[in-house]
Coordinates of C-alpha atoms and ligand atoms in Angstrom, one line a residue:
Chain A
M1 CA 0.0 0.0 0.0
E2 CA 1.3 3.4 -1.0
K3 CA 2.0 5.8 1.8
I4 CA 2.6 9.4 0.8
A5 CA 1.7 12.8 2.1
T6 CA -1.0 14.5 0.0
R7 CA 1.5 17.4 -0.5
G8 CA 3.9 14.9 -2.1
A9 CA 1.3 13.6 -4.5
Y10 CA 0.3 17.1 -5.3
G11 CA 3.8 18.2 -6.1
E12 CA 4.4 15.2 -8.4
E13 CA 1.1 15.7 -10.2
L14 CA 1.8 19.4 -10.9
V15 CA 5.0 18.3 -12.7
K16 CA 3.2 15.5 -14.5
L17 CA 0.4 17.7 -15.8
A18 CA 2.6 20.7 -16.8
E19 CA 2.9 19.8 -20.4
E20 CA -0.7 19.0 -20.9
Y21 CA -1.7 22.3 -19.3
P22 CA 0.6 24.9 -20.7
E23 CA -1.3 27.7 -18.9
L24 CA -0.5 26.2 -15.5
V25 CA 1.8 28.4 -13.5
V26 CA 2.9 27.9 -9.9
L27 CA 3.5 30.5 -7.2
D28 CA 5.0 30.0 -3.8
A29 CA 5.9 32.1 -0.8
D30 CA 9.3 30.8 0.2
L31 CA 8.0 27.3 1.1
A32 CA 8.5 25.4 -2.1
G33 CA 10.4 22.7 -0.2
A34 CA 7.5 22.2 2.2
T35 CA 4.6 22.7 -0.1
M36 CA 6.3 20.4 -2.6
T37 CA 6.2 22.8 -5.5
K38 CA 10.0 22.5 -5.6
G39 CA 9.7 19.7 -8.2
F40 CA 7.7 22.0 -10.5
A41 CA 10.2 24.8 -9.8
K42 CA 13.1 22.7 -11.0
A43 CA 11.3 21.2 -14.0
Y44 CA 9.7 24.4 -15.2
P45 CA 11.6 27.4 -13.8
G46 CA 10.0 29.7 -16.3
R47 CA 6.6 28.9 -15.0
F48 CA 7.4 29.0 -11.3
F49 CA 7.4 32.2 -9.3
D50 CA 8.8 32.5 -5.8
M51 CA 7.1 35.6 -4.5
G52 CA 9.0 35.6 -1.2
I53 CA 7.4 35.8 2.2
A54 CA 4.6 37.9 0.9
E55 CA 1.4 35.9 0.7
A56 CA -1.0 38.8 0.1
D57 CA 1.1 39.9 -2.8
M58 CA 1.3 36.3 -4.1
M59 CA -2.5 36.2 -4.3
G60 CA -2.7 39.5 -6.1
F61 CA -0.2 38.3 -8.7
A62 CA -2.1 35.1 -9.1
A63 CA -5.3 37.1 -9.6
G64 CA -3.6 39.2 -12.3
L65 CA -2.2 36.1 -14.0
A66 CA -5.6 34.5 -14.0
A67 CA -7.2 37.6 -15.4
C68 CA -4.8 37.1 -18.4
G69 CA -5.7 33.5 -19.0
K70 CA -3.2 31.6 -16.9
K71 CA -4.1 28.8 -14.5
P72 CA -2.2 29.8 -11.3
F73 CA -1.7 27.6 -8.3
A74 CA -0.7 29.7 -5.4
N75 CA 0.9 27.9 -2.5
S76 CA 1.8 28.4 1.1
F77 CA 0.9 26.8 4.4
A78 CA -2.9 26.6 5.1
M79 CA -2.4 29.1 7.9
F80 CA -1.1 31.7 5.5
T81 CA -3.0 30.9 2.3
A82 CA -6.3 30.9 4.1
G83 CA -5.4 33.1 7.0
R84 CA -2.9 35.8 6.1
A85 CA -4.1 36.2 2.6
W86 CA -7.8 35.6 3.3
E87 CA -9.0 39.1 2.3
Q88 CA -6.9 39.0 -0.9
V89 CA -8.4 35.7 -1.8
R90 CA -11.9 37.0 -1.1
N91 CA -11.6 40.4 -2.8
S92 CA -9.0 39.9 -5.6
I93 CA -9.8 36.3 -6.5
A94 CA -13.2 35.1 -5.5
Y95 CA -15.2 38.3 -6.0
P96 CA -14.2 38.6 -9.6
H97 CA -14.4 34.8 -9.9
L98 CA -10.9 34.4 -11.1
N99 CA -9.4 31.0 -11.9
V100 CA -6.9 30.8 -9.1
K101 CA -6.2 27.7 -7.1
C102 CA -5.2 28.7 -3.6
V103 CA -3.4 25.8 -2.0
G104 CA -2.8 25.4 1.7
S105 CA -0.3 22.8 2.7
H106 CA 0.3 21.6 6.3
G107 CA -3.4 21.9 7.2
G108 CA -4.6 20.7 10.6
L109 CA -3.0 19.4 13.7
S110 CA -0.8 16.8 11.9
V111 CA 1.7 19.6 11.2
G112 CA 3.1 18.3 14.5
E113 CA 6.1 19.9 16.1
D114 CA 5.7 23.4 14.8
G115 CA 2.7 23.9 17.1
A116 CA -0.3 26.1 17.2
T117 CA 0.8 29.0 15.0
H118 CA 1.2 26.6 12.1
Q119 CA -1.7 24.2 12.8
C120 CA -4.5 25.7 10.9
V121 CA -7.8 24.2 12.0
E122 CA -9.9 27.0 10.6
D123 CA -8.9 27.0 6.9
L124 CA -12.0 25.1 5.6
A125 CA -14.2 27.5 7.6
L126 CA -12.5 30.6 6.3
M127 CA -12.5 29.5 2.7
S128 CA -16.0 28.0 2.8
A129 CA -17.3 31.4 4.0
I130 CA -16.4 33.0 0.8
P131 CA -19.1 33.0 -1.9
G132 CA -18.4 30.8 -4.9
M133 CA -15.3 29.2 -3.5
L134 CA -14.7 25.5 -4.2
V135 CA -13.1 23.9 -1.1
L136 CA -11.3 20.6 -1.3
N137 CA -9.6 18.4 1.2
P138 CA -8.4 15.1 -0.4
C139 CA -7.6 12.2 1.8
D140 CA -4.7 10.4 0.1
G141 CA -2.2 10.4 -2.7
P142 CA -4.3 8.8 -5.4
E143 CA -7.3 11.1 -4.6
M144 CA -5.0 14.1 -4.5
R145 CA -3.7 13.3 -8.0
K146 CA -7.2 13.2 -9.4
A147 CA -8.0 16.4 -7.5
V148 CA -5.1 18.3 -9.1
R149 CA -6.3 17.4 -12.6
A150 CA -9.9 18.2 -11.7
L151 CA -8.8 21.6 -10.5
L152 CA -7.0 22.3 -13.7
E153 CA -10.2 21.5 -15.6
Y154 CA -12.3 23.6 -13.3
D155 CA -12.6 27.3 -14.2
G156 CA -13.0 29.3 -11.0
P157 CA -11.6 30.1 -7.6
A158 CA -10.8 27.2 -5.3
Y159 CA -9.0 26.3 -2.1
M160 CA -7.4 23.0 -1.5
R161 CA -5.8 21.7 1.7
L162 CA -2.7 19.5 1.6
G163 CA -1.4 17.5 4.5
R164 CA 2.2 17.3 5.8
M165 CA 2.1 13.8 7.2
A166 CA 2.4 10.6 5.0
V167 CA -0.9 8.8 4.9
E168 CA -1.9 5.4 3.6
S169 CA -3.8 5.2 0.4
V170 CA -7.3 4.0 0.8
T171 CA -9.2 5.2 -2.3
D172 CA -7.3 3.1 -4.7
E173 CA -8.3 0.0 -2.7
V174 CA -12.0 0.6 -3.2
A175 CA -13.7 -1.0 -6.2
G176 CA -15.7 1.5 -8.2
Y177 CA -14.1 4.6 -6.6
E178 CA -14.4 7.6 -8.8
F179 CA -13.4 11.1 -8.2
A180 CA -15.6 14.0 -9.1
L181 CA -15.6 17.5 -7.7
G182 CA -18.6 18.0 -5.4
K183 CA -19.3 14.3 -5.1
A184 CA -18.5 12.4 -2.0
A185 CA -17.2 8.9 -2.5
M186 CA -18.8 6.0 -0.6
L187 CA -15.8 3.9 0.5
R188 CA -17.9 1.4 2.4
D189 CA -21.6 0.8 2.7
G190 CA -23.5 0.4 5.9
T191 CA -26.9 0.6 7.5
D192 CA -26.6 1.7 11.1
V193 CA -24.5 4.9 11.0
T194 CA -22.6 7.0 8.5
L195 CA -19.1 8.2 9.1
A196 CA -18.7 11.3 6.9
A197 CA -15.0 12.1 7.0
T198 CA -12.6 14.4 5.2
G199 CA -8.8 14.5 4.8
L200 CA -6.8 12.1 6.9
M201 CA -9.8 11.3 9.0
V202 CA -11.1 9.2 6.1
Q203 CA -8.5 6.5 6.8
R204 CA -9.5 6.7 10.4
A205 CA -13.1 6.3 9.5
M206 CA -12.3 3.1 7.6
A207 CA -10.6 1.8 10.8
A208 CA -13.5 3.0 12.9
A209 CA -15.9 1.1 10.6
E210 CA -13.8 -2.1 11.4
I211 CA -14.0 -1.4 15.1
L212 CA -17.8 -1.0 14.8
A213 CA -18.2 -4.1 12.7
A214 CA -16.5 -6.1 15.4
K215 CA -19.3 -4.8 17.7
G216 CA -22.0 -5.8 15.1
V217 CA -22.5 -2.2 13.9
S218 CA -22.7 -1.6 10.2
A219 CA -21.1 1.8 9.3
R220 CA -21.2 3.6 5.9
V221 CA -18.0 5.6 5.2
L222 CA -18.3 8.7 3.1
D223 CA -15.1 10.4 1.8
V224 CA -16.1 14.0 1.6
H225 CA -13.2 15.5 -0.2
T226 CA -15.3 18.4 -1.4
I227 CA -16.3 20.5 1.6
K228 CA -18.0 23.1 -0.6
P229 CA -20.2 22.6 -2.5
L230 CA -21.3 19.9 -0.1
D231 CA -22.6 16.7 -1.8
T232 CA -26.1 17.1 -0.4
E233 CA -27.4 14.1 -2.3
A234 CA -25.0 11.8 -0.7
I235 CA -25.5 13.3 2.8
L236 CA -29.3 13.2 2.4
A237 CA -29.1 9.5 1.3
A238 CA -26.9 8.7 4.2
A239 CA -29.3 10.4 6.6
K240 CA -32.2 8.4 5.2
D241 CA -30.4 5.1 4.9
T242 CA -28.6 5.1 8.2
G243 CA -30.6 7.5 10.4
C244 CA -27.6 9.2 12.0
I245 CA -24.2 10.7 11.0
V246 CA -20.8 11.3 12.5
T247 CA -18.8 13.9 10.8
S248 CA -15.0 13.8 11.2
E249 CA -12.4 16.3 10.3
E250 CA -8.9 17.5 11.3
H251 CA -10.4 20.9 11.7
S252 CA -12.5 22.9 14.1
V253 CA -16.0 21.4 14.6
M254 CA -17.1 24.9 13.8
G255 CA -17.4 26.1 10.2
G256 CA -16.1 23.0 8.5
L257 CA -17.6 19.7 7.4
G258 CA -19.5 19.1 10.6
S259 CA -21.2 22.5 10.5
A260 CA -22.1 22.1 6.9
V261 CA -23.6 18.7 7.3
A262 CA -25.5 19.6 10.5
A263 CA -26.8 22.8 8.9
F264 CA -28.0 21.0 5.7
L265 CA -29.7 18.1 7.5
S266 CA -31.4 20.3 10.1
E267 CA -33.3 21.9 7.1
T268 CA -33.9 18.7 5.1
C269 CA -33.9 15.6 7.2
P270 CA -33.1 16.2 10.9
V271 CA -31.3 13.2 12.1
P272 CA -28.6 13.1 14.9
V273 CA -25.3 14.5 13.7
V274 CA -22.3 14.1 16.0
R275 CA -19.3 16.2 15.1
H276 CA -15.9 14.8 15.6
G277 CA -13.1 17.3 15.2
V278 CA -11.1 20.0 17.1
N279 CA -13.3 21.4 19.9
D280 CA -12.7 25.2 19.7
E281 CA -9.1 24.8 20.8
F282 CA -5.6 25.7 19.4
G283 CA -3.2 22.9 18.6
R284 CA 0.1 22.3 20.3
S285 CA 3.5 20.8 19.6
G286 CA 4.2 17.2 19.5
K287 CA 4.7 14.4 16.9
A288 CA 1.9 14.4 14.5
L289 CA 0.3 11.1 15.6
E290 CA 0.7 12.1 19.3
V291 CA -1.1 15.4 18.7
L292 CA -3.9 13.8 16.7
E293 CA -4.3 11.3 19.6
A294 CA -4.2 14.0 22.2
Y295 CA -7.0 15.8 20.5
G296 CA -9.0 12.6 20.1
L297 CA -8.8 12.5 16.4
T298 CA -8.6 8.7 16.3
A299 CA -10.6 5.8 15.0
E300 CA -11.4 4.7 18.5
V301 CA -13.0 8.1 19.5
M302 CA -14.8 8.2 16.2
A303 CA -16.3 4.7 16.9
E304 CA -17.5 6.0 20.3
K305 CA -19.1 9.0 18.6
A306 CA -20.8 6.6 16.2
L307 CA -22.3 4.7 19.2
K308 CA -23.4 8.0 20.7
A309 CA -25.1 9.0 17.4
M310 CA -26.9 5.6 17.3
E311 CA -28.1 6.2 20.9
L312 CA -29.4 9.6 19.9
K313 CA -31.3 8.0 17.0
K314 CA -33.2 5.8 19.4
G315 CA -34.4 9.0 21.0
Chain B
M1 CA -6.1 64.4 -29.0
T2 CA -5.0 68.0 -28.6
L3 CA -4.3 69.3 -25.1
K4 CA -7.5 71.3 -25.3
E5 CA -9.6 68.2 -26.3
L6 CA -8.1 66.3 -23.4
E7 CA -8.9 69.1 -21.0
L8 CA -12.5 69.3 -22.3
T9 CA -12.9 65.5 -21.9
A10 CA -11.6 65.6 -18.3
A11 CA -13.9 68.6 -17.6
K12 CA -16.9 66.6 -18.8
G13 CA -15.7 63.6 -16.8
R14 CA -15.6 65.8 -13.6
L15 CA -19.1 67.0 -14.2
L16 CA -20.4 63.4 -14.7
G17 CA -18.6 62.2 -11.6
L18 CA -20.2 65.0 -9.6
E19 CA -23.6 64.1 -10.9
M20 CA -23.1 60.4 -10.1
V21 CA -22.2 61.2 -6.5
Y22 CA -25.0 63.6 -6.0
R23 CA -27.6 61.3 -7.5
A24 CA -26.4 58.3 -5.4
A25 CA -26.0 60.6 -2.4
S26 CA -22.8 58.8 -1.7
G27 CA -19.4 58.2 -3.3
H28 CA -15.9 59.4 -3.4
I29 CA -15.6 62.7 -5.2
G30 CA -12.3 64.1 -3.9
G31 CA -9.9 61.5 -5.2
S32 CA -12.0 61.1 -8.3
L33 CA -11.4 64.7 -9.2
S34 CA -7.7 64.5 -8.4
A35 CA -7.4 61.5 -10.7
M36 CA -9.5 62.7 -13.6
D37 CA -6.8 64.1 -15.7
I38 CA -4.6 61.1 -15.2
L39 CA -7.4 58.8 -16.2
T40 CA -8.3 60.9 -19.2
E41 CA -4.7 60.9 -20.4
L42 CA -4.5 57.1 -20.0
Y43 CA -7.8 56.2 -21.7
F44 CA -7.7 58.9 -24.4
E45 CA -4.1 58.9 -25.3
V46 CA -1.8 56.4 -23.7
M47 CA -3.6 53.1 -23.6
K48 CA -4.1 50.9 -26.6
V49 CA -7.6 49.8 -26.1
D50 CA -10.7 49.3 -28.2
P51 CA -14.0 49.8 -26.3
A52 CA -15.7 47.5 -28.8
Q53 CA -13.4 44.7 -27.7
P54 CA -13.0 45.0 -23.9
G55 CA -11.8 41.4 -23.6
D56 CA -9.0 41.6 -26.3
P57 CA -6.1 39.7 -24.8
G58 CA -3.6 42.0 -26.5
R59 CA -5.1 45.2 -24.9
D60 CA -3.4 47.5 -22.5
R61 CA -4.8 47.1 -19.0
F62 CA -5.7 49.5 -16.2
V63 CA -6.1 48.6 -12.5
M64 CA -7.8 51.2 -10.3
S65 CA -6.0 50.3 -7.2
K66 CA -7.6 53.2 -5.4
G67 CA -10.9 51.6 -6.1
H68 CA -13.1 54.0 -4.3
C69 CA -12.6 56.5 -7.2
T70 CA -15.3 55.1 -9.5
P71 CA -16.7 58.6 -10.0
G72 CA -13.4 59.2 -11.8
L73 CA -13.1 55.9 -13.6
Y74 CA -16.7 55.2 -14.7
P75 CA -17.2 58.6 -16.5
V76 CA -14.0 58.1 -18.4
L77 CA -15.0 54.6 -19.4
A78 CA -18.4 55.9 -20.5
L79 CA -16.9 58.8 -22.5
R80 CA -14.4 56.5 -24.1
G81 CA -17.3 54.4 -25.3
Y82 CA -17.4 51.3 -23.2
F83 CA -21.0 51.9 -22.2
P84 CA -23.6 54.6 -22.6
V85 CA -23.2 57.7 -20.4
E86 CA -26.8 57.1 -19.2
E87 CA -25.7 53.9 -17.4
L88 CA -23.8 56.2 -14.9
E89 CA -27.3 57.0 -13.6
L90 CA -27.4 53.6 -11.9
F91 CA -24.2 54.3 -9.9
R92 CA -24.5 52.6 -6.5
S93 CA -28.1 51.6 -7.3
I94 CA -29.6 48.2 -6.6
K95 CA -31.3 48.6 -10.0
G96 CA -28.0 48.1 -11.9
H97 CA -24.4 46.9 -11.5
M98 CA -22.6 50.2 -11.4
S99 CA -21.1 49.2 -8.1
G100 CA -19.5 51.6 -5.7
H101 CA -16.1 50.0 -6.4
P102 CA -14.9 48.7 -9.7
D103 CA -16.4 45.3 -10.7
M104 CA -14.7 43.6 -13.6
V105 CA -17.5 41.0 -14.0
H106 CA -20.3 43.5 -14.6
V107 CA -18.8 46.8 -15.8
K108 CA -17.4 46.9 -19.3
G109 CA -13.9 48.2 -19.5
V110 CA -13.0 47.4 -15.9
D111 CA -9.9 45.1 -15.9
M112 CA -9.7 44.3 -12.2
S113 CA -12.2 44.4 -9.3
T114 CA -10.8 46.5 -6.6
G115 CA -11.9 48.5 -3.5
S116 CA -9.8 47.0 -0.8
L117 CA -6.9 49.3 -0.8
G118 CA -3.4 47.9 -1.4
Q119 CA -4.3 45.0 -3.6
G120 CA -4.3 46.5 -7.1
L121 CA -0.6 46.8 -7.7
A122 CA 0.0 43.1 -7.1
C123 CA -2.9 42.3 -9.5
A124 CA -1.4 44.6 -12.1
G125 CA 1.9 42.9 -11.5
G126 CA 0.4 39.5 -12.3
M127 CA -1.1 40.9 -15.5
A128 CA 2.3 42.3 -16.5
L129 CA 3.9 39.0 -15.7
A130 CA 1.4 37.1 -17.8
G131 CA 2.3 39.5 -20.7
K132 CA 5.9 38.6 -20.3
L133 CA 5.2 34.9 -20.3
D134 CA 3.0 35.1 -23.4
G135 CA 5.4 37.4 -25.2
R136 CA 2.7 40.0 -25.6
D137 CA 3.6 43.7 -25.7
Y138 CA 0.6 45.1 -23.8
R139 CA 1.3 47.5 -20.9
V140 CA -0.4 47.5 -17.5
Y141 CA -1.2 50.6 -15.5
A142 CA -2.1 50.8 -11.9
L143 CA -3.3 54.0 -10.1
M144 CA -2.6 54.2 -6.4
G145 CA -3.6 56.7 -3.8
D146 CA -0.9 58.4 -1.6
G147 CA -2.8 57.1 1.4
E148 CA -3.2 53.6 -0.1
I149 CA 0.5 53.1 -0.4
E150 CA 0.7 52.8 3.4
E151 CA -0.5 49.3 2.9
G152 CA 2.3 46.7 3.1
E153 CA 1.1 44.7 0.1
I154 CA 2.0 47.7 -2.2
W155 CA 5.6 47.3 -1.2
E156 CA 5.5 43.5 -1.5
A157 CA 4.3 44.0 -5.0
A158 CA 6.9 46.7 -5.6
M159 CA 9.6 44.2 -4.7
A160 CA 8.1 41.5 -6.9
A161 CA 7.7 43.7 -9.9
A162 CA 11.4 44.7 -9.7
K163 CA 12.4 41.1 -9.3
Y164 CA 10.6 40.1 -12.5
K165 CA 11.8 43.2 -14.4
L166 CA 8.2 44.2 -15.3
D167 CA 9.0 47.1 -17.5
N168 CA 5.5 46.7 -19.0
L169 CA 4.1 47.8 -15.6
C170 CA 3.6 51.5 -14.8
G171 CA 2.3 52.6 -11.5
I172 CA 1.0 56.0 -10.9
V173 CA 0.6 57.5 -7.4
D174 CA -2.0 60.2 -7.1
V175 CA -0.3 62.4 -4.6
N176 CA -3.1 64.7 -3.5
G177 CA -1.7 64.8 0.1
L178 CA -4.9 63.7 1.7
Q179 CA -6.5 60.6 3.0
I180 CA -9.6 60.1 5.1
D181 CA -8.4 61.2 8.5
G182 CA -6.4 64.2 7.2
A183 CA -3.1 64.9 5.6
T184 CA -1.0 61.9 4.7
A185 CA 1.9 63.7 6.2
D186 CA 0.1 63.6 9.6
V187 CA -1.8 60.3 9.4
M188 CA 1.2 58.3 8.1
P189 CA 4.1 60.1 6.6
S190 CA 5.1 58.3 3.4
E191 CA 7.5 60.7 1.8
P192 CA 10.0 60.6 0.2
L193 CA 8.0 58.5 -2.3
D194 CA 10.5 58.9 -5.1
A195 CA 13.4 57.6 -3.0
K196 CA 11.3 54.8 -1.7
F197 CA 10.3 53.5 -5.1
A198 CA 13.8 54.0 -6.4
A199 CA 15.2 52.0 -3.5
F200 CA 12.7 49.2 -4.5
G201 CA 14.3 49.2 -8.0
W202 CA 11.7 51.2 -9.9
H203 CA 12.3 54.0 -12.4
V204 CA 10.8 57.1 -10.9
I205 CA 9.2 59.9 -12.9
K206 CA 7.7 63.0 -11.5
A207 CA 4.7 64.7 -13.1
D208 CA 2.1 67.4 -12.6
G209 CA -1.1 65.4 -12.4
H210 CA -3.2 68.2 -13.8
N211 CA -1.0 69.1 -16.8
F212 CA -1.6 67.0 -19.9
E213 CA 1.8 67.9 -21.4
S214 CA 3.5 66.8 -18.2
L215 CA 1.5 63.5 -18.0
R216 CA 2.0 62.8 -21.7
A217 CA 5.8 63.2 -21.3
A218 CA 5.8 61.0 -18.1
F219 CA 3.9 58.1 -19.7
A220 CA 6.1 58.4 -22.8
E221 CA 9.2 58.2 -20.6
A222 CA 7.9 55.2 -18.8
E223 CA 7.4 53.4 -22.1
T224 CA 11.1 53.7 -22.9
V225 CA 12.4 52.2 -19.7
K226 CA 13.7 48.7 -20.0
G227 CA 14.3 46.1 -17.4
R228 CA 12.3 47.6 -14.5
P229 CA 8.9 49.0 -13.7
S230 CA 8.2 52.7 -13.7
V231 CA 6.2 54.8 -11.3
I232 CA 4.8 58.2 -12.0
I233 CA 4.6 60.4 -8.9
A234 CA 1.8 62.7 -9.9
R235 CA 1.3 65.8 -7.8
T236 CA -2.4 66.6 -7.7
V237 CA -5.1 68.5 -5.9
K238 CA -7.8 66.6 -4.1
G239 CA -11.2 67.8 -5.2
K240 CA -9.6 69.5 -8.3
G241 CA -12.1 71.8 -10.2
V242 CA -14.5 72.5 -7.4
S243 CA -13.1 75.4 -5.4
F244 CA -14.6 74.6 -2.0
M245 CA -13.7 70.9 -2.3
E246 CA -10.0 71.5 -3.2
N247 CA -7.5 70.4 -0.6
E248 CA -10.3 69.5 1.9
A249 CA -10.0 66.1 3.5
G250 CA -13.7 66.3 4.3
W251 CA -14.6 65.9 0.7
H252 CA -13.0 62.5 0.4
G253 CA -16.2 60.5 0.5
K254 CA -19.0 62.8 1.1
A255 CA -21.9 63.7 -1.3
P256 CA -22.8 67.4 -1.6
N257 CA -26.1 68.7 -0.4
A258 CA -28.4 70.4 -3.0
E259 CA -26.9 73.8 -2.5
Q260 CA -23.3 72.6 -2.6
Y261 CA -24.2 70.6 -5.6
E262 CA -25.6 73.6 -7.5
A263 CA -22.4 75.5 -6.7
A264 CA -20.1 72.7 -7.7
H265 CA -22.1 72.0 -10.8
A266 CA -22.0 75.6 -11.9
E267 CA -18.2 75.6 -11.6
L268 CA -17.6 72.4 -13.4
A269 CA -20.2 73.3 -16.1
A270 CA -18.5 76.7 -16.6
A271 CA -15.2 74.9 -17.1
V272 CA -16.8 72.7 -19.8
E273 CA -18.4 75.6 -21.5
K274 CA -15.2 77.7 -21.5
L275 CA -13.3 74.8 -23.1
E276 CA -16.0 74.2 -25.6
V277 CA -15.8 77.8 -27.0
E278 CA -12.0 77.8 -27.1
Ligands
TPP1 C1 -7.9 48.0 3.0 C2 -8.8 49.2 3.1 N1 -8.7 49.9 4.3 C3 -9.5 51.0 4.3 C4 -10.3 51.4 3.3 C5 -11.2 52.6 3.5 N2 -10.7 53.8 2.7 C6 -11.3 54.1 1.5 S1 -10.5 55.4 0.8 C7 -9.4 55.6 2.0 C8 -8.4 56.6 2.0 C9 -7.6 56.6 0.7 O1 -6.7 57.6 0.6 P1 -5.9 57.8 -0.7 O2 -5.2 56.5 -1.0 O3 -4.9 58.9 -0.5 O4 -7.0 58.1 -1.8 P2 -7.4 59.4 -2.4 O5 -6.9 60.5 -1.6 O6 -6.9 59.4 -3.8 O7 -8.9 59.4 -2.4 C10 -9.7 54.6 3.0 C11 -8.9 54.5 4.3 C12 -10.3 50.6 2.2 N3 -11.1 50.9 1.1 N4 -9.5 49.6 2.1
MG2 MG1 -4.8 60.8 -1.2

């Protein structure tokens, strides 16, 4: 089984697709070695622009490039792409609906040792709040590769989160898996509860489903790589078929997947929704896996949340 | 255009801008009046554009980085033929899309949506960079306010434009000496602007922002510069053309009342008339 960080797959795919998409240009803000755009920089120096530690300016340049027909991918850490440059993304990119792909690497707690200033658990919320923004959070290498191509085909503003930590591939193990923007992928079917997960919580959801199966609980696993627009069809079907949902994300429980699912279902098919994520807290330093564990972002905790959701369903 | 024709066009633009702000009962008149001659020189003489083809990939581009000055930009676009002058009547109105700040999606001729100060120079830089990548010879112009350049992103963009040798990029600073809270010299002293831009690797040109000969020469000089971006430091008068608005910070973003409007209108209309007979 392949084990690669989504940032690694992203960097490789950019290089792979460069010939096919001559309008692709890549910008970075002094983090090419970390966001993994360094491969592209080396292979296509004429189409790579290191804008220095100036994220706001990078977004403006990307907007101008897009206004002239380029397909810019602008890269930094999630904290700075979505945080520092939020207003540039909103006003110079999203408002004029320009074709810029804003990419935030090192999303979530799994940044690890760098600690809270670099562990962005608000990026999905920040970017989702902007009208017309497509928001992606692929879970593994194979899915990331498909997402990069899909973003190149998509004409409009988008945000995509990348992860720092190497993660196991799961989507390539699932028969019939297909990637489409805005469509959640069902990785496992079930009848008692749905685990709707995003990013590296998808792998944990698969493990949680195993834990639950051992207890006689049948869990559906949805890989929600597109946070916005939410795949309301898949969420509604899950609510109807399984009667309760656990959302799981390496992100604040506010403003991300959990909020989106709960808000949508409360208006369409009110079933119990239990949110699994970061509970209105900053992260802290530690090894990535230790930090995830410390914040309860594990398969075990997710399985407990599933049992709780099933309890709520009974009323 | 002759100098007289340019002056007449700008005078008409000033009158239209005043009417827009009065009708909407809001809008930014001071900086629009200070920028009017610069805008007129750009759209009627300097820029290679065809209003019938506002999306032509080979066209010169303009970014109104000081985006609040739509009562300056929109009249010039209308007079240049991008849309009928009557459309200005819907300025800031829910009935149309003549938004308070430039909107590239809905207003013909607008090359970049702006309004959040400090962002336009970077966007213009990206356009200039795209021109270099595509081997096109279009030029990109960005008009900044002298208060606006207090934003850090302007200087980030200034560094980047020099790094990428964007000699197809020309910035203009409308140095009217005022921002909202008062004189820029008091709010946040930014002089010496020429030395600052020069230190960032830009070719610096000084001009009188209300003299078409001076502006013409400045833009012509900028076009000859190779290997680095140019900036024109244009000295202007905020509120230019309306005696009681000139050099008054209070007229930054305020609409005149009926009496003030009559007086301002009379002054600007007299200027148009005088130029028309000449
Ligand atoms: C980022 C941002 N901060 C604040 C404002 C509010 N604002 C609008 S105009 C202005 C003053 C601009 O002064 P200057 O750049 O000198 O413009 P001019 O004098 O030419 O009108 C301010 C603070 C804004 N539009 N954008
Ligand atoms: Mg000013």
